[in-house]
Amino acid sequence: MGSSRPGKACGEVPEASSSGCASTVGIGASRSCSSKERSSPPESRQACESGPETSRSRRPKTGSRCASSCKVHAANRVRLVAGSFAWPFRGRSRWTWPIGVVTVLLLPLLFIPLFGYAVAAIRDTEADASTGPPPWRWSARLLWDGAWVAVAVAISAAPFALAYNPLATALTPRLGDLTGGAVALLILWFGWGLVLLLLAPHATARFAASGDFHDLFDVAAAIRGVRADFATWNLVAAAIVTAWAIGIACIGLLCIGLVPGVFYAILVSAHAAAALHRPGTRPSTG
């Protein structure tokens, strides 16, 4: 009764399994030896005093390896998003920009092919991010993808369009007809932009990878994606906002014109959204 087993003398904490980037539980946990254990034979007392350190030294260093792996993964995502700004100029076809500029110029007529090409650009980047924008391929798949994106955009804009008249009417007594309408329009545009920024990158990335139009309308999955990898979504959102700011600034600041600036913003947004693609889902072909 006077001596105890060395393995249980200090109540060693069992090794905790770790997976992914989770931290190891129980590392460094220890307690002091009791008075009875101090009065035990030297070998038992030594086991008691060195038990936690021995257990700690035998633990596999999976946490450090996983942390370094996560850092490499995050760095790759950062490089992919940062490369979005130069990606539009690495086109594999000399007709990519001329056709794109024409579709933006004739947006009321050609918005479906333009949306379809944006999905194709995301899909192409998900498959191989080292290449430039894909060439235009006029096909049923292009129109199919563009039509579903147009439906999703219309559904997301509908609540804000319906809210315009009530909001403008509420602001008119204080701001006047013209100013009240303009302020209402700006508020609703800003709100719609936030909704698109929150939902569209994940939704379009999943749609481009799977080809299933239901992914465009899965709001819960888009929100879960943002929560699961907020850092990457934040980078993607920043790249998209910056690209559209550059595109709008092209009206007069760079003397290039709004139309090519908008097409540039679409290409940057498509490339950045591809960073949200999960490697487990293979891009669909078609």
Short mmCIF file of C-alpha atoms in Angstrom, two decimals:
data_model
loop_
_atom_site.label_atom_id
_atom_site.label_comp_id
_atom_site.label_asym_id
_atom_site.label_seq_id
_atom_site.Cartn_x
_atom_site.Cartn_y
_atom_site.Cartn_z
CA MET A 1 0.00 0.00 0.00
CA GLY A 2 2.98 2.30 0.49
CA SER A 3 4.00 2.48 -3.16
CA SER A 4 2.04 3.26 -6.30
CA ARG A 5 2.46 2.43 -9.96
CA PRO A 6 4.59 5.00 -11.75
CA GLY A 7 2.17 5.37 -14.64
CA LYS A 8 -0.70 6.51 -12.44
CA ALA A 9 1.18 8.33 -9.72
CA CYS A 10 0.58 11.80 -11.09
CA GLY A 11 -2.68 11.15 -12.88
CA GLU A 12 -1.27 11.54 -16.39
CA VAL A 13 -3.60 13.06 -18.89
CA PRO A 14 -4.31 10.63 -21.73
CA GLU A 15 -3.16 11.64 -25.14
CA ALA A 16 -5.85 13.48 -27.06
CA SER A 17 -6.29 12.75 -30.69
CA SER A 18 -6.07 15.70 -33.01
CA SER A 19 -7.20 16.12 -36.57
CA GLY A 20 -7.17 18.98 -39.02
CA CYS A 21 -5.84 22.09 -37.35
CA ALA A 22 -7.27 21.44 -33.89
CA SER A 23 -5.04 21.93 -30.91
CA THR A 24 -4.03 19.00 -28.72
CA VAL A 25 -6.01 18.80 -25.50
CA GLY A 26 -4.31 18.21 -22.19
CA ILE A 27 -0.74 19.09 -23.14
CA GLY A 28 1.10 20.48 -20.18
CA ALA A 29 -1.52 19.37 -17.66
CA SER A 30 0.01 18.17 -14.39
CA ARG A 31 -0.52 18.12 -10.65
CA SER A 32 1.84 17.97 -7.71
CA CYS A 33 2.56 14.66 -6.00
CA SER A 34 0.78 13.89 -2.76
CA SER A 35 2.58 13.55 0.57
CA LYS A 36 2.15 9.76 0.45
CA GLU A 37 3.73 9.68 -3.01
CA ARG A 38 6.63 11.82 -1.81
CA SER A 39 7.33 9.29 0.96
CA SER A 40 7.34 6.37 -1.50
CA PRO A 41 10.57 4.72 -2.75
CA PRO A 42 12.88 6.88 -4.93
CA GLU A 43 11.96 5.21 -8.21
CA SER A 44 8.25 5.81 -7.65
CA ARG A 45 8.85 9.39 -6.57
CA GLN A 46 10.99 10.01 -9.66
CA ALA A 47 8.28 8.59 -11.90
CA CYS A 48 5.77 10.85 -10.21
CA GLU A 49 7.86 13.96 -10.69
CA SER A 50 8.87 13.20 -14.28
CA GLY A 51 5.58 11.69 -15.43
CA PRO A 52 4.04 14.78 -17.08
CA GLU A 53 7.26 15.71 -18.84
CA THR A 54 7.72 12.18 -20.13
CA SER A 55 4.15 12.08 -21.37
CA ARG A 56 4.55 15.47 -22.96
CA SER A 57 7.77 14.51 -24.72
CA ARG A 58 6.16 11.42 -26.20
CA ARG A 59 3.25 13.27 -27.72
CA PRO A 60 3.33 13.46 -31.50
CA LYS A 61 3.86 16.96 -32.76
CA THR A 62 0.85 16.86 -35.05
CA GLY A 63 -0.28 20.31 -34.00
CA SER A 64 2.81 22.06 -35.35
CA ARG A 65 2.71 20.11 -38.61
CA CYS A 66 -0.97 20.90 -39.06
CA ALA A 67 -0.43 24.56 -38.25
CA SER A 68 2.28 24.83 -40.90
CA SER A 69 0.01 23.06 -43.40
CA CYS A 70 -2.78 25.52 -42.66
CA LYS A 71 -0.39 28.44 -43.14
CA VAL A 72 0.70 27.10 -46.52
CA HIS A 73 -2.94 26.61 -47.54
CA ALA A 74 -3.81 30.16 -46.48
CA ALA A 75 -0.79 31.56 -48.34
CA ASN A 76 -1.88 29.78 -51.51
CA ARG A 77 -5.34 31.30 -51.22
CA VAL A 78 -3.84 34.76 -50.72
CA ARG A 79 -1.64 34.36 -53.80
CA LEU A 80 -4.61 33.16 -55.85
CA VAL A 81 -6.75 36.14 -54.89
CA ALA A 82 -3.87 38.60 -55.35
CA GLY A 83 -3.26 37.20 -58.82
CA SER A 84 -6.82 38.04 -59.81
CA PHE A 85 -5.89 41.59 -60.78
CA ALA A 86 -3.37 40.51 -63.44
CA TRP A 87 -5.29 37.43 -64.57
CA PRO A 88 -7.60 39.25 -67.05
CA PHE A 89 -4.58 40.26 -69.14
CA ARG A 90 -3.32 36.69 -69.62
CA GLY A 91 -5.98 35.76 -72.12
CA ARG A 92 -5.39 32.74 -74.35
CA SER A 93 -7.42 34.22 -77.18
CA ARG A 94 -7.11 37.65 -78.73
CA TRP A 95 -10.91 37.77 -79.03
CA THR A 96 -11.59 37.47 -75.31
CA TRP A 97 -11.57 41.20 -74.63
CA PRO A 98 -13.24 42.43 -77.86
CA ILE A 99 -16.17 40.04 -77.43
CA GLY A 100 -16.38 40.82 -73.72
CA VAL A 101 -16.45 44.56 -74.32
CA VAL A 102 -19.22 44.15 -76.89
CA THR A 103 -21.32 42.04 -74.53
CA VAL A 104 -20.96 44.66 -71.78
CA LEU A 105 -21.81 47.43 -74.24
CA LEU A 106 -24.94 45.53 -75.29
CA LEU A 107 -25.71 44.34 -71.77
CA PRO A 108 -29.52 44.68 -72.04
CA LEU A 109 -29.42 42.23 -74.96
CA LEU A 110 -26.43 40.03 -74.12
CA PHE A 111 -26.53 39.79 -70.33
CA ILE A 112 -27.19 36.03 -70.45
CA PRO A 113 -24.04 35.20 -72.46
CA LEU A 114 -22.05 37.58 -70.26
CA PHE A 115 -23.23 35.86 -67.07
CA GLY A 116 -22.57 32.48 -68.65
CA TYR A 117 -19.04 33.50 -69.55
CA ALA A 118 -18.43 34.64 -65.96
CA VAL A 119 -19.44 31.17 -64.73
CA ALA A 120 -17.18 29.58 -67.35
CA ALA A 121 -14.30 31.77 -66.15
CA ILE A 122 -14.85 30.61 -62.56
CA ARG A 123 -15.01 26.98 -63.66
CA ASP A 124 -11.86 27.33 -65.74
CA THR A 125 -9.97 28.91 -62.85
CA GLU A 126 -11.14 26.19 -60.46
CA ALA A 127 -9.68 23.61 -62.83
CA ASP A 128 -6.41 25.47 -63.50
CA ALA A 129 -5.69 28.87 -61.98
CA SER A 130 -2.42 29.29 -63.89
CA THR A 131 -4.08 29.99 -67.23
CA GLY A 132 -5.75 33.20 -68.33
CA PRO A 133 -9.42 33.86 -69.09
CA PRO A 134 -10.96 31.14 -71.24
CA PRO A 135 -11.89 31.82 -74.85
CA TRP A 136 -15.52 32.48 -75.64
CA ARG A 137 -17.34 29.27 -76.51
CA TRP A 138 -20.86 29.92 -77.72
CA SER A 139 -22.82 26.89 -76.62
CA ALA A 140 -26.01 25.80 -74.93
CA ARG A 141 -24.05 25.44 -71.68
CA LEU A 142 -23.05 29.12 -71.84
CA LEU A 143 -26.67 30.21 -72.23
CA TRP A 144 -27.93 27.72 -69.62
CA ASP A 145 -25.49 28.94 -66.98
CA GLY A 146 -26.10 32.58 -67.83
CA ALA A 147 -29.87 32.19 -67.67
CA TRP A 148 -29.77 30.69 -64.18
CA VAL A 149 -27.40 33.38 -62.94
CA ALA A 150 -29.75 36.01 -64.37
CA VAL A 151 -32.67 34.43 -62.50
CA ALA A 152 -30.67 34.42 -59.27
CA VAL A 153 -29.68 38.08 -59.73
CA ALA A 154 -33.29 39.05 -60.44
CA ILE A 155 -34.55 37.24 -57.34
CA SER A 156 -31.93 38.89 -55.15
CA ALA A 157 -32.79 42.34 -56.54
CA ALA A 158 -36.58 41.97 -56.31
CA PRO A 159 -36.98 42.89 -52.60
CA PHE A 160 -34.88 46.03 -53.03
CA ALA A 161 -36.77 47.06 -56.15
CA LEU A 162 -40.07 46.66 -54.33
CA ALA A 163 -38.77 48.72 -51.41
CA TYR A 164 -37.81 51.70 -53.58
CA ASN A 165 -41.17 53.47 -53.76
CA PRO A 166 -41.98 53.18 -50.03
CA LEU A 167 -38.50 54.34 -49.06
CA ALA A 168 -38.48 57.22 -51.53
CA THR A 169 -41.94 58.28 -50.36
CA ALA A 170 -40.77 58.26 -46.75
CA LEU A 171 -37.71 60.39 -47.56
CA THR A 172 -39.46 62.89 -49.84
CA PRO A 173 -41.03 65.12 -47.11
CA ARG A 174 -37.61 65.83 -45.62
CA LEU A 175 -35.34 65.72 -48.67
CA GLY A 176 -37.60 66.58 -51.58
CA ASP A 177 -38.60 64.49 -54.57
CA LEU A 178 -35.28 64.41 -56.42
CA THR A 179 -32.97 64.10 -53.41
CA GLY A 180 -35.25 61.65 -51.63
CA GLY A 181 -35.38 59.38 -54.66
CA ALA A 182 -31.60 59.54 -55.12
CA VAL A 183 -30.90 58.76 -51.46
CA ALA A 184 -33.37 55.87 -51.51
CA LEU A 185 -31.70 54.49 -54.62
CA LEU A 186 -28.23 54.71 -53.07
CA ILE A 187 -29.37 53.02 -49.85
CA LEU A 188 -31.00 50.16 -51.73
CA TRP A 189 -28.06 49.76 -54.11
CA PHE A 190 -25.73 49.54 -51.12
CA GLY A 191 -27.93 46.95 -49.40
CA TRP A 192 -28.23 44.86 -52.55
CA GLY A 193 -24.47 45.01 -53.04
CA LEU A 194 -23.88 43.70 -49.52
CA VAL A 195 -26.27 40.80 -50.12
CA LEU A 196 -24.54 39.90 -53.39
CA LEU A 197 -21.13 40.18 -51.77
CA LEU A 198 -22.19 37.85 -48.98
CA LEU A 199 -23.94 35.19 -51.07
CA ALA A 200 -22.80 35.37 -54.69
CA PRO A 201 -19.11 34.34 -54.43
CA HIS A 202 -19.80 31.03 -52.68
CA ALA A 203 -22.98 30.34 -54.64
CA THR A 204 -21.43 30.91 -58.07
CA ALA A 205 -18.26 29.01 -57.14
CA ARG A 206 -20.33 25.98 -56.15
CA PHE A 207 -22.54 26.31 -59.22
CA ALA A 208 -19.51 26.48 -61.51
CA ALA A 209 -18.01 23.39 -59.88
CA SER A 210 -21.15 21.25 -59.73
CA GLY A 211 -23.28 22.51 -62.61
CA ASP A 212 -26.33 22.18 -60.34
CA PHE A 213 -28.42 25.36 -60.47
CA HIS A 214 -29.80 24.64 -56.99
CA ASP A 215 -26.43 25.78 -55.62
CA LEU A 216 -27.21 29.32 -56.78
CA PHE A 217 -30.22 29.49 -54.46
CA ASP A 218 -28.80 27.70 -51.42
CA VAL A 219 -28.53 30.70 -49.11
CA ALA A 220 -27.79 28.60 -46.02
CA ALA A 221 -24.85 26.88 -47.72
CA ALA A 222 -23.42 30.23 -48.80
CA ILE A 223 -23.59 31.58 -45.25
CA ARG A 224 -22.04 28.38 -43.90
CA GLY A 225 -19.23 28.79 -46.40
CA VAL A 226 -18.53 32.31 -45.18
CA ARG A 227 -18.51 31.18 -41.56
CA ALA A 228 -16.31 28.17 -42.30
CA ASP A 229 -13.58 30.20 -44.02
CA PHE A 230 -14.19 33.84 -43.23
CA ALA A 231 -10.60 34.88 -43.94
CA THR A 232 -10.70 33.66 -47.54
CA TRP A 233 -14.14 35.14 -48.14
CA ASN A 234 -12.89 38.45 -46.76
CA LEU A 235 -10.00 38.43 -49.23
CA VAL A 236 -12.33 37.56 -52.09
CA ALA A 237 -14.79 40.29 -51.12
CA ALA A 238 -11.99 42.86 -50.89
CA ALA A 239 -10.71 41.87 -54.34
CA ILE A 240 -14.20 42.12 -55.85
CA VAL A 241 -14.88 45.53 -54.32
CA THR A 242 -11.47 46.82 -55.43
CA ALA A 243 -11.96 45.51 -58.96
CA TRP A 244 -15.34 47.20 -59.32
CA ALA A 245 -13.93 50.42 -57.90
CA ILE A 246 -11.20 50.29 -60.54
CA GLY A 247 -13.76 49.52 -63.23
CA ILE A 248 -15.98 52.44 -62.27
CA ALA A 249 -12.95 54.73 -62.00
CA CYS A 250 -12.20 53.93 -65.63
CA ILE A 251 -15.04 56.30 -66.61
CA GLY A 252 -12.79 59.31 -66.51
CA LEU A 253 -9.81 58.77 -64.25
CA LEU A 254 -7.90 56.52 -66.62
CA CYS A 255 -9.62 57.71 -69.79
CA ILE A 256 -10.28 54.11 -70.79
CA GLY A 257 -14.03 53.95 -70.52
CA LEU A 258 -16.60 52.29 -68.32
CA VAL A 259 -17.33 49.34 -70.62
CA PRO A 260 -13.88 47.67 -70.57
CA GLY A 261 -13.61 48.58 -66.89
CA VAL A 262 -16.77 46.61 -66.13
CA PHE A 263 -15.51 43.61 -68.09
CA TYR A 264 -12.23 43.79 -66.18
CA ALA A 265 -14.15 43.81 -62.88
CA ILE A 266 -16.17 40.76 -63.98
CA LEU A 267 -13.00 38.82 -64.80
CA VAL A 268 -11.31 39.74 -61.53
CA SER A 269 -14.44 38.80 -59.58
CA ALA A 270 -14.64 35.44 -61.36
CA HIS A 271 -11.01 34.59 -60.66
CA ALA A 272 -11.27 35.66 -57.02
CA ALA A 273 -14.47 33.67 -56.45
CA ALA A 274 -12.69 30.54 -57.65
CA ALA A 275 -10.53 30.73 -54.50
CA LEU A 276 -13.61 29.62 -52.54
CA HIS A 277 -13.79 26.35 -54.45
CA ARG A 278 -13.46 23.28 -52.25
CA PRO A 279 -10.92 20.79 -53.65
CA GLY A 280 -13.28 17.89 -52.93
CA THR A 281 -15.66 19.01 -55.68
CA ARG A 282 -14.44 18.59 -59.22
CA PRO A 283 -15.48 21.28 -61.71
CA SER A 284 -18.13 19.99 -64.05
CA THR A 285 -17.44 19.78 -67.74
CA GLY A 286 -19.70 20.72 -70.54
#
